[in-house]
């Protein structure tokens, strides 16, 4: 027992040193500092993050961790995703910081699994997304199952739908989203697992057409009639200038909104 406390103490010291020096220390699976509150970050590029990096995004927090490409825990500094070389600031890190503030004794483990550009049809078992060569569903499930050695999965954060906002995909989106949520819950063995659905960005430079409206309506309906599914508004959040991706400031605020939604859902705010 004394050795266990000593190991945890050394790990926490390492995390504090990282905060002060900017150096990132890694932990292998089975070496998490505490039992982690785990959150899966899934979807496409606005979950992975495309906002411009700033110093604040590179400052480690001693209780917020990310599961990296090699499935090691490291302090969560952006970019925490690795789907494409352009991954940058998304909502995941600010979500983790907000959860850590809400639970001062908790350690938060973020599991990045978003794949930029991926349609919801790519989030099925055995399906390869050709643009990146990723298997979004298979890889997300494998990463979660490995991370579960170190904690408990508390929720899934989902931000996706831009690739489906078109004539040949939007009419099928709602049914596919319902299937996705059911599959996640069945596969991960938790029929009540919270699922947070982020709203697509609505930017003045790119007015929504009927297909974007249809995907948005699907998000809202599924959240309204499915237990423990919550719709997270992106109202008022700006794009980075490309009329598609949230700015870094907007992505950080979106992460905070995900956190408030999770805390409200679970009655912990």
PDB file of C-alpha atoms in Angstrom:
ATOM      1  CA  UNK A   1       0.000   0.000   0.000  1.00  0.00           C
ATOM      2  CA  UNK A   2       2.862   2.341   0.850  1.00  0.00           C
ATOM      3  CA  UNK A   3       4.388   1.670  -2.582  1.00  0.00           C
ATOM      4  CA  UNK A   4       1.056   2.443  -4.267  1.00  0.00           C
ATOM      5  CA  UNK A   5       0.769   5.804  -2.541  1.00  0.00           C
ATOM      6  CA  UNK A   6       4.402   6.555  -3.367  1.00  0.00           C
ATOM      7  CA  UNK A   7       3.806   5.742  -7.056  1.00  0.00           C
ATOM      8  CA  UNK A   8       0.748   7.961  -7.225  1.00  0.00           C
ATOM      9  CA  UNK A   9       2.597  10.721  -5.447  1.00  0.00           C
ATOM     10  CA  UNK A  10       5.455  10.585  -7.934  1.00  0.00           C
ATOM     11  CA  UNK A  11       3.050  10.688 -10.861  1.00  0.00           C
ATOM     12  CA  UNK A  12       1.279  13.727  -9.478  1.00  0.00           C
ATOM     13  CA  UNK A  13       4.591  15.464  -8.874  1.00  0.00           C
ATOM     14  CA  UNK A  14       5.494  14.780 -12.506  1.00  0.00           C
ATOM     15  CA  UNK A  15       2.249  16.346 -13.646  1.00  0.00           C
ATOM     16  CA  UNK A  16       2.876  19.452 -11.541  1.00  0.00           C
ATOM     17  CA  UNK A  17       6.375  19.733 -12.990  1.00  0.00           C
ATOM     18  CA  UNK A  18       4.816  19.566 -16.442  1.00  0.00           C
ATOM     19  CA  UNK A  19       2.546  22.493 -15.552  1.00  0.00           C
ATOM     20  CA  UNK A  20       5.510  24.570 -14.394  1.00  0.00           C
ATOM     21  CA  UNK A  21       7.960  23.664 -17.130  1.00  0.00           C
ATOM     22  CA  UNK A  22       5.778  22.811 -20.101  1.00  0.00           C
ATOM     23  CA  UNK A  23       7.336  19.337 -20.265  1.00  0.00           C
ATOM     24  CA  UNK A  24       4.859  16.541 -20.936  1.00  0.00           C
ATOM     25  CA  UNK A  25       5.399  13.221 -19.157  1.00  0.00           C
ATOM     26  CA  UNK A  26       3.554  10.145 -20.372  1.00  0.00           C
ATOM     27  CA  UNK A  27       1.988   7.214 -18.572  1.00  0.00           C
ATOM     28  CA  UNK A  28       1.349   3.790 -20.004  1.00  0.00           C
ATOM     29  CA  UNK A  29      -1.957   1.991 -19.613  1.00  0.00           C
ATOM     30  CA  UNK A  30      -2.228   0.749 -16.037  1.00  0.00           C
ATOM     31  CA  UNK A  31      -0.259   3.705 -14.674  1.00  0.00           C
ATOM     32  CA  UNK A  32      -3.019   6.308 -14.452  1.00  0.00           C
ATOM     33  CA  UNK A  33      -2.634   8.618 -11.456  1.00  0.00           C
ATOM     34  CA  UNK A  34      -6.069   7.730 -10.089  1.00  0.00           C
ATOM     35  CA  UNK A  35      -9.168   5.980 -11.338  1.00  0.00           C
ATOM     36  CA  UNK A  36     -10.088   8.275 -14.192  1.00  0.00           C
ATOM     37  CA  UNK A  37     -13.437   9.707 -15.180  1.00  0.00           C
ATOM     38  CA  UNK A  38     -13.313   8.788 -18.878  1.00  0.00           C
ATOM     39  CA  UNK A  39     -14.942  10.650 -21.776  1.00  0.00           C
ATOM     40  CA  UNK A  40     -14.900   9.579 -25.414  1.00  0.00           C
ATOM     41  CA  UNK A  41     -14.530  12.413 -27.949  1.00  0.00           C
ATOM     42  CA  UNK A  42     -16.034  11.249 -31.242  1.00  0.00           C
ATOM     43  CA  UNK A  43     -17.229  12.675 -34.542  1.00  0.00           C
ATOM     44  CA  UNK A  44     -15.438  14.654 -37.230  1.00  0.00           C
ATOM     45  CA  UNK A  45     -13.215  17.716 -37.564  1.00  0.00           C
ATOM     46  CA  UNK A  46     -14.993  20.117 -35.229  1.00  0.00           C
ATOM     47  CA  UNK A  47     -14.542  17.603 -32.417  1.00  0.00           C
ATOM     48  CA  UNK A  48     -10.952  16.931 -33.408  1.00  0.00           C
ATOM     49  CA  UNK A  49     -10.403  20.689 -33.493  1.00  0.00           C
ATOM     50  CA  UNK A  50      -9.145  23.065 -36.133  1.00  0.00           C
ATOM     51  CA  UNK A  51      -8.866  26.269 -34.063  1.00  0.00           C
ATOM     52  CA  UNK A  52      -5.551  28.130 -33.931  1.00  0.00           C
ATOM     53  CA  UNK A  53      -3.307  27.074 -31.051  1.00  0.00           C
ATOM     54  CA  UNK A  54      -2.298  29.530 -28.329  1.00  0.00           C
ATOM     55  CA  UNK A  55      -0.116  29.265 -25.246  1.00  0.00           C
ATOM     56  CA  UNK A  56      -3.133  28.548 -23.034  1.00  0.00           C
ATOM     57  CA  UNK A  57      -3.879  25.421 -25.060  1.00  0.00           C
ATOM     58  CA  UNK A  58      -0.410  24.025 -24.354  1.00  0.00           C
ATOM     59  CA  UNK A  59      -0.521  24.455 -20.555  1.00  0.00           C
ATOM     60  CA  UNK A  60      -0.913  21.039 -18.855  1.00  0.00           C
ATOM     61  CA  UNK A  61      -3.327  20.527 -15.988  1.00  0.00           C
ATOM     62  CA  UNK A  62      -2.264  18.026 -13.300  1.00  0.00           C
ATOM     63  CA  UNK A  63      -5.636  16.213 -13.337  1.00  0.00           C
ATOM     64  CA  UNK A  64      -6.657  16.274 -17.005  1.00  0.00           C
ATOM     65  CA  UNK A  65      -5.203  13.543 -19.207  1.00  0.00           C
ATOM     66  CA  UNK A  66      -5.475  12.473 -22.833  1.00  0.00           C
ATOM     67  CA  UNK A  67      -5.055   9.001 -24.334  1.00  0.00           C
ATOM     68  CA  UNK A  68      -2.524   9.564 -27.083  1.00  0.00           C
ATOM     69  CA  UNK A  69      -1.975   7.816 -30.416  1.00  0.00           C
ATOM     70  CA  UNK A  70       0.179   5.180 -28.688  1.00  0.00           C
ATOM     71  CA  UNK A  71      -2.471   4.647 -25.982  1.00  0.00           C
ATOM     72  CA  UNK A  72      -0.512   6.290 -23.209  1.00  0.00           C
ATOM     73  CA  UNK A  73      -1.904   8.822 -20.776  1.00  0.00           C
ATOM     74  CA  UNK A  74      -0.327  12.232 -21.018  1.00  0.00           C
ATOM     75  CA  UNK A  75      -1.352  15.674 -19.771  1.00  0.00           C
ATOM     76  CA  UNK A  76      -4.072  16.956 -22.088  1.00  0.00           C
ATOM     77  CA  UNK A  77      -2.542  19.700 -24.204  1.00  0.00           C
ATOM     78  CA  UNK A  78      -3.827  20.623 -27.625  1.00  0.00           C
ATOM     79  CA  UNK A  79      -3.873  19.156 -30.120  1.00  0.00           C
ATOM     80  CA  UNK A  80      -5.144  16.096 -28.302  1.00  0.00           C
ATOM     81  CA  UNK A  81      -6.447  14.598 -31.555  1.00  0.00           C
ATOM     82  CA  UNK A  82      -4.232  13.131 -34.251  1.00  0.00           C
ATOM     83  CA  UNK A  83      -6.658  12.357 -37.069  1.00  0.00           C
ATOM     84  CA  UNK A  84      -4.884  14.731 -39.453  1.00  0.00           C
ATOM     85  CA  UNK A  85      -1.753  16.904 -39.217  1.00  0.00           C
ATOM     86  CA  UNK A  86      -3.984  20.006 -39.023  1.00  0.00           C
ATOM     87  CA  UNK A  87      -5.606  18.920 -35.735  1.00  0.00           C
ATOM     88  CA  UNK A  88      -5.515  21.837 -33.296  1.00  0.00           C
ATOM     89  CA  UNK A  89      -7.933  23.351 -30.750  1.00  0.00           C
ATOM     90  CA  UNK A  90     -11.234  21.563 -30.268  1.00  0.00           C
ATOM     91  CA  UNK A  91     -13.788  21.375 -27.455  1.00  0.00           C
ATOM     92  CA  UNK A  92     -12.284  18.347 -25.684  1.00  0.00           C
ATOM     93  CA  UNK A  93      -9.608  19.992 -23.568  1.00  0.00           C
ATOM     94  CA  UNK A  94     -11.819  22.819 -22.281  1.00  0.00           C
ATOM     95  CA  UNK A  95     -14.464  20.220 -21.460  1.00  0.00           C
ATOM     96  CA  UNK A  96     -11.905  18.291 -19.403  1.00  0.00           C
ATOM     97  CA  UNK A  97     -10.787  21.420 -17.573  1.00  0.00           C
ATOM     98  CA  UNK A  98     -14.384  22.275 -16.691  1.00  0.00           C
ATOM     99  CA  UNK A  99     -15.036  18.770 -15.360  1.00  0.00           C
ATOM    100  CA  UNK A 100     -11.846  18.953 -13.299  1.00  0.00           C
ATOM    101  CA  UNK A 101     -13.008  22.255 -11.796  1.00  0.00           C
ATOM    102  CA  UNK A 102     -16.374  20.725 -10.950  1.00  0.00           C
ATOM    103  CA  UNK A 103     -14.739  17.741  -9.224  1.00  0.00           C
ATOM    104  CA  UNK A 104     -11.607  18.994  -7.427  1.00  0.00           C
ATOM    105  CA  UNK A 105     -10.511  15.501  -6.405  1.00  0.00           C
ATOM    106  CA  UNK A 106     -11.133  13.805  -9.748  1.00  0.00           C
ATOM    107  CA  UNK A 107      -8.783  12.932 -12.578  1.00  0.00           C
ATOM    108  CA  UNK A 108     -10.283  13.272 -16.053  1.00  0.00           C
ATOM    109  CA  UNK A 109      -9.291  11.023 -18.955  1.00  0.00           C
ATOM    110  CA  UNK A 110     -10.109  12.212 -22.483  1.00  0.00           C
ATOM    111  CA  UNK A 111     -10.151   9.577 -25.238  1.00  0.00           C
ATOM    112  CA  UNK A 112      -9.765  11.324 -28.602  1.00  0.00           C
ATOM    113  CA  UNK A 113     -11.309   9.385 -31.494  1.00  0.00           C
ATOM    114  CA  UNK A 114     -12.764  11.936 -33.923  1.00  0.00           C
ATOM    115  CA  UNK A 115     -11.873  11.640 -37.609  1.00  0.00           C
ATOM    116  CA  UNK A 116     -12.058  14.768 -39.718  1.00  0.00           C
ATOM    117  CA  UNK A 117     -14.461  14.522 -42.650  1.00  0.00           C
ATOM    118  CA  UNK A 118     -15.963  11.203 -41.597  1.00  0.00           C
ATOM    119  CA  UNK A 119     -19.672  10.740 -42.371  1.00  0.00           C
ATOM    120  CA  UNK A 120     -21.819   8.908 -39.862  1.00  0.00           C
ATOM    121  CA  UNK A 121     -21.901   5.923 -42.244  1.00  0.00           C
ATOM    122  CA  UNK A 122     -18.173   5.464 -41.522  1.00  0.00           C
ATOM    123  CA  UNK A 123     -18.974   4.936 -37.840  1.00  0.00           C
ATOM    124  CA  UNK A 124     -19.948   1.294 -38.254  1.00  0.00           C
ATOM    125  CA  UNK A 125     -18.041  -1.905 -37.484  1.00  0.00           C
ATOM    126  CA  UNK A 126     -15.479  -2.810 -40.109  1.00  0.00           C
ATOM    127  CA  UNK A 127     -15.917   0.348 -42.181  1.00  0.00           C
ATOM    128  CA  UNK A 128     -12.782   2.108 -43.446  1.00  0.00           C
ATOM    129  CA  UNK A 129     -12.833   5.853 -44.069  1.00  0.00           C
ATOM    130  CA  UNK A 130     -10.738   6.084 -47.204  1.00  0.00           C
ATOM    131  CA  UNK A 131      -9.650   9.709 -46.838  1.00  0.00           C
ATOM    132  CA  UNK A 132      -7.513   8.924 -43.782  1.00  0.00           C
ATOM    133  CA  UNK A 133      -7.410   5.124 -43.795  1.00  0.00           C
ATOM    134  CA  UNK A 134      -9.022   5.088 -40.347  1.00  0.00           C
ATOM    135  CA  UNK A 135     -11.680   2.674 -39.112  1.00  0.00           C
ATOM    136  CA  UNK A 136     -13.522   5.223 -36.939  1.00  0.00           C
ATOM    137  CA  UNK A 137     -15.854   2.858 -35.080  1.00  0.00           C
ATOM    138  CA  UNK A 138     -13.415  -0.001 -34.597  1.00  0.00           C
ATOM    139  CA  UNK A 139     -10.614   2.265 -33.422  1.00  0.00           C
ATOM    140  CA  UNK A 140     -12.842   4.232 -31.036  1.00  0.00           C
ATOM    141  CA  UNK A 141     -14.153   1.068 -29.412  1.00  0.00           C
ATOM    142  CA  UNK A 142     -10.673  -0.437 -29.115  1.00  0.00           C
ATOM    143  CA  UNK A 143      -9.327   2.729 -27.508  1.00  0.00           C
ATOM    144  CA  UNK A 144     -12.190   2.929 -25.033  1.00  0.00           C
ATOM    145  CA  UNK A 145     -11.851  -0.697 -24.005  1.00  0.00           C
ATOM    146  CA  UNK A 146      -8.149  -0.269 -23.359  1.00  0.00           C
ATOM    147  CA  UNK A 147      -8.659   2.976 -21.441  1.00  0.00           C
ATOM    148  CA  UNK A 148     -11.301   1.295 -19.266  1.00  0.00           C
ATOM    149  CA  UNK A 149      -8.489  -0.472 -17.423  1.00  0.00           C
ATOM    150  CA  UNK A 150      -7.803   2.890 -15.811  1.00  0.00           C
ATOM    151  CA  UNK A 151     -11.244   4.282 -15.106  1.00  0.00           C
ATOM    152  CA  UNK A 152     -14.958   4.411 -15.797  1.00  0.00           C
ATOM    153  CA  UNK A 153     -16.564   5.740 -18.975  1.00  0.00           C
ATOM    154  CA  UNK A 154     -18.867   8.591 -17.999  1.00  0.00           C
ATOM    155  CA  UNK A 155     -20.115   9.921 -21.347  1.00  0.00           C
ATOM    156  CA  UNK A 156     -19.601  10.217 -25.082  1.00  0.00           C
ATOM    157  CA  UNK A 157     -19.225  13.645 -26.662  1.00  0.00           C
ATOM    158  CA  UNK A 158     -20.344  13.620 -30.307  1.00  0.00           C
ATOM    159  CA  UNK A 159     -19.874  16.398 -32.848  1.00  0.00           C
ATOM    160  CA  UNK A 160     -20.549  15.322 -36.397  1.00  0.00           C
ATOM    161  CA  UNK A 161     -22.925  15.874 -39.280  1.00  0.00           C
ATOM    162  CA  UNK A 162     -21.323  18.377 -41.628  1.00  0.00           C
ATOM    163  CA  UNK A 163     -20.403  15.561 -44.028  1.00  0.00           C
ATOM    164  CA  UNK A 164     -23.996  14.304 -43.979  1.00  0.00           C
ATOM    165  CA  UNK A 165     -25.660  17.663 -44.650  1.00  0.00           C
ATOM    166  CA  UNK A 166     -26.375  16.863 -48.296  1.00  0.00           C
ATOM    167  CA  UNK A 167     -29.157  15.367 -50.377  1.00  0.00           C
ATOM    168  CA  UNK A 168     -27.947  11.775 -50.429  1.00  0.00           C
ATOM    169  CA  UNK A 169     -27.228  11.498 -46.697  1.00  0.00           C
ATOM    170  CA  UNK A 170     -29.344  13.903 -44.636  1.00  0.00           C
ATOM    171  CA  UNK A 171     -32.605  11.910 -45.011  1.00  0.00           C
ATOM    172  CA  UNK A 172     -30.889   8.874 -43.435  1.00  0.00           C
ATOM    173  CA  UNK A 173     -29.076  10.761 -40.701  1.00  0.00           C
ATOM    174  CA  UNK A 174     -31.587  10.432 -37.874  1.00  0.00           C
ATOM    175  CA  UNK A 175     -31.925   6.662 -38.224  1.00  0.00           C
ATOM    176  CA  UNK A 176     -28.156   6.307 -38.396  1.00  0.00           C
ATOM    177  CA  UNK A 177     -27.654   8.452 -35.296  1.00  0.00           C
ATOM    178  CA  UNK A 178     -30.159   6.414 -33.309  1.00  0.00           C
ATOM    179  CA  UNK A 179     -28.409   3.240 -34.404  1.00  0.00           C
ATOM    180  CA  UNK A 180     -25.008   4.690 -33.464  1.00  0.00           C
ATOM    181  CA  UNK A 181     -26.099   5.579 -29.943  1.00  0.00           C
ATOM    182  CA  UNK A 182     -27.664   2.166 -29.431  1.00  0.00           C
ATOM    183  CA  UNK A 183     -24.516   0.424 -30.699  1.00  0.00           C
ATOM    184  CA  UNK A 184     -22.243   2.445 -28.426  1.00  0.00           C
ATOM    185  CA  UNK A 185     -24.368   1.621 -25.402  1.00  0.00           C
ATOM    186  CA  UNK A 186     -24.693  -2.061 -26.258  1.00  0.00           C
ATOM    187  CA  UNK A 187     -21.034  -2.530 -27.159  1.00  0.00           C
ATOM    188  CA  UNK A 188     -19.820  -0.728 -24.046  1.00  0.00           C
ATOM    189  CA  UNK A 189     -22.316  -2.442 -21.770  1.00  0.00           C
ATOM    190  CA  UNK A 190     -24.121   0.632 -20.462  1.00  0.00           C
ATOM    191  CA  UNK A 191     -27.693   1.209 -21.682  1.00  0.00           C
ATOM    192  CA  UNK A 192     -27.823   4.523 -19.779  1.00  0.00           C
ATOM    193  CA  UNK A 193     -24.489   5.927 -21.009  1.00  0.00           C
ATOM    194  CA  UNK A 194     -24.829   9.714 -21.444  1.00  0.00           C
ATOM    195  CA  UNK A 195     -24.454  10.885 -25.034  1.00  0.00           C
ATOM    196  CA  UNK A 196     -23.929  14.593 -25.730  1.00  0.00           C
ATOM    197  CA  UNK A 197     -24.718  15.813 -29.258  1.00  0.00           C
ATOM    198  CA  UNK A 198     -23.103  19.104 -30.280  1.00  0.00           C
ATOM    199  CA  UNK A 199     -24.908  21.386 -32.692  1.00  0.00           C
ATOM    200  CA  UNK A 200     -23.297  22.089 -36.052  1.00  0.00           C
ATOM    201  CA  UNK A 201     -21.821  25.545 -36.451  1.00  0.00           C
ATOM    202  CA  UNK A 202     -24.227  28.092 -37.925  1.00  0.00           C
ATOM    203  CA  UNK A 203     -22.028  30.730 -39.460  1.00  0.00           C
ATOM    204  CA  UNK A 204     -23.184  33.892 -41.296  1.00  0.00           C
ATOM    205  CA  UNK A 205     -20.815  33.248 -44.191  1.00  0.00           C
ATOM    206  CA  UNK A 206     -22.453  29.901 -44.946  1.00  0.00           C
ATOM    207  CA  UNK A 207     -26.238  29.929 -44.506  1.00  0.00           C
ATOM    208  CA  UNK A 208     -27.769  26.522 -43.902  1.00  0.00           C
ATOM    209  CA  UNK A 209     -29.714  24.856 -46.672  1.00  0.00           C
ATOM    210  CA  UNK A 210     -32.471  22.298 -46.174  1.00  0.00           C
ATOM    211  CA  UNK A 211     -29.975  19.449 -45.650  1.00  0.00           C
ATOM    212  CA  UNK A 212     -28.119  21.220 -42.854  1.00  0.00           C
ATOM    213  CA  UNK A 213     -31.498  22.001 -41.288  1.00  0.00           C
ATOM    214  CA  UNK A 214     -32.460  18.336 -41.559  1.00  0.00           C
ATOM    215  CA  UNK A 215     -29.324  17.161 -39.745  1.00  0.00           C
ATOM    216  CA  UNK A 216     -29.862  19.781 -37.042  1.00  0.00           C
ATOM    217  CA  UNK A 217     -33.470  18.672 -36.634  1.00  0.00           C
ATOM    218  CA  UNK A 218     -32.305  15.069 -36.281  1.00  0.00           C
ATOM    219  CA  UNK A 219     -29.885  16.054 -33.520  1.00  0.00           C
ATOM    220  CA  UNK A 220     -32.650  17.859 -31.669  1.00  0.00           C
ATOM    221  CA  UNK A 221     -35.260  15.089 -32.033  1.00  0.00           C
ATOM    222  CA  UNK A 222     -32.934  12.326 -30.930  1.00  0.00           C
ATOM    223  CA  UNK A 223     -31.918  14.348 -27.877  1.00  0.00           C
ATOM    224  CA  UNK A 224     -35.534  15.168 -27.076  1.00  0.00           C
ATOM    225  CA  UNK A 225     -36.843  11.602 -27.064  1.00  0.00           C
ATOM    226  CA  UNK A 226     -33.863   9.429 -26.101  1.00  0.00           C
ATOM    227  CA  UNK A 227     -32.950   8.892 -22.481  1.00  0.00           C
ATOM    228  CA  UNK A 228     -29.660  10.485 -21.383  1.00  0.00           C
ATOM    229  CA  UNK A 229     -29.058  12.149 -24.735  1.00  0.00           C
ATOM    230  CA  UNK A 230     -28.534  15.921 -24.626  1.00  0.00           C
ATOM    231  CA  UNK A 231     -28.347  18.538 -27.363  1.00  0.00           C
ATOM    232  CA  UNK A 232     -25.547  21.069 -26.861  1.00  0.00           C
ATOM    233  CA  UNK A 233     -26.165  24.411 -28.566  1.00  0.00           C
ATOM    234  CA  UNK A 234     -23.487  26.181 -30.591  1.00  0.00           C
ATOM    235  CA  UNK A 235     -25.550  29.376 -30.909  1.00  0.00           C
ATOM    236  CA  UNK A 236     -23.439  32.493 -31.287  1.00  0.00           C
ATOM    237  CA  UNK A 237     -20.133  30.688 -31.761  1.00  0.00           C
ATOM    238  CA  UNK A 238     -17.901  31.954 -34.569  1.00  0.00           C
ATOM    239  CA  UNK A 239     -15.984  30.159 -37.288  1.00  0.00           C
ATOM    240  CA  UNK A 240     -12.255  30.532 -37.860  1.00  0.00           C
ATOM    241  CA  UNK A 241     -12.823  32.268 -41.180  1.00  0.00           C
ATOM    242  CA  UNK A 242     -13.516  29.223 -43.328  1.00  0.00           C
ATOM    243  CA  UNK A 243     -17.283  29.110 -42.659  1.00  0.00           C
ATOM    244  CA  UNK A 244     -16.934  25.495 -41.495  1.00  0.00           C
ATOM    245  CA  UNK A 245     -14.713  25.111 -38.416  1.00  0.00           C
ATOM    246  CA  UNK A 246     -15.056  26.768 -35.037  1.00  0.00           C
ATOM    247  CA  UNK A 247     -12.441  29.300 -34.042  1.00  0.00           C
ATOM    248  CA  UNK A 248     -10.259  28.376 -31.083  1.00  0.00           C
ATOM    249  CA  UNK A 249     -12.251  30.677 -28.794  1.00  0.00           C
ATOM    250  CA  UNK A 250     -15.517  29.170 -30.001  1.00  0.00           C
ATOM    251  CA  UNK A 251     -14.208  25.608 -29.611  1.00  0.00           C
ATOM    252  CA  UNK A 252     -13.182  26.320 -26.015  1.00  0.00           C
ATOM    253  CA  UNK A 253     -16.632  27.737 -25.271  1.00  0.00           C
ATOM    254  CA  UNK A 254     -18.296  24.754 -26.933  1.00  0.00           C
ATOM    255  CA  UNK A 255     -16.302  22.455 -24.644  1.00  0.00           C
ATOM    256  CA  UNK A 256     -17.518  24.417 -21.635  1.00  0.00           C
ATOM    257  CA  UNK A 257     -21.097  24.024 -22.895  1.00  0.00           C
ATOM    258  CA  UNK A 258     -20.622  20.273 -23.227  1.00  0.00           C
ATOM    259  CA  UNK A 259     -19.440  20.243 -19.609  1.00  0.00           C
ATOM    260  CA  UNK A 260     -22.438  22.216 -18.375  1.00  0.00           C
ATOM    261  CA  UNK A 261     -24.749  19.876 -20.290  1.00  0.00           C
ATOM    262  CA  UNK A 262     -23.094  16.827 -18.742  1.00  0.00           C
ATOM    263  CA  UNK A 263     -23.232  18.250 -15.218  1.00  0.00           C
ATOM    264  CA  UNK A 264     -26.891  19.258 -15.661  1.00  0.00           C
ATOM    265  CA  UNK A 265     -27.786  15.824 -17.029  1.00  0.00           C
ATOM    266  CA  UNK A 266     -26.115  14.021 -14.150  1.00  0.00           C
ATOM    267  CA  UNK A 267     -27.404  16.453 -11.508  1.00  0.00           C
ATOM    268  CA  UNK A 268     -23.933  17.511 -10.453  1.00  0.00           C
ATOM    269  CA  UNK A 269     -24.043  21.266 -11.066  1.00  0.00           C
TER     270      UNK A 269
END
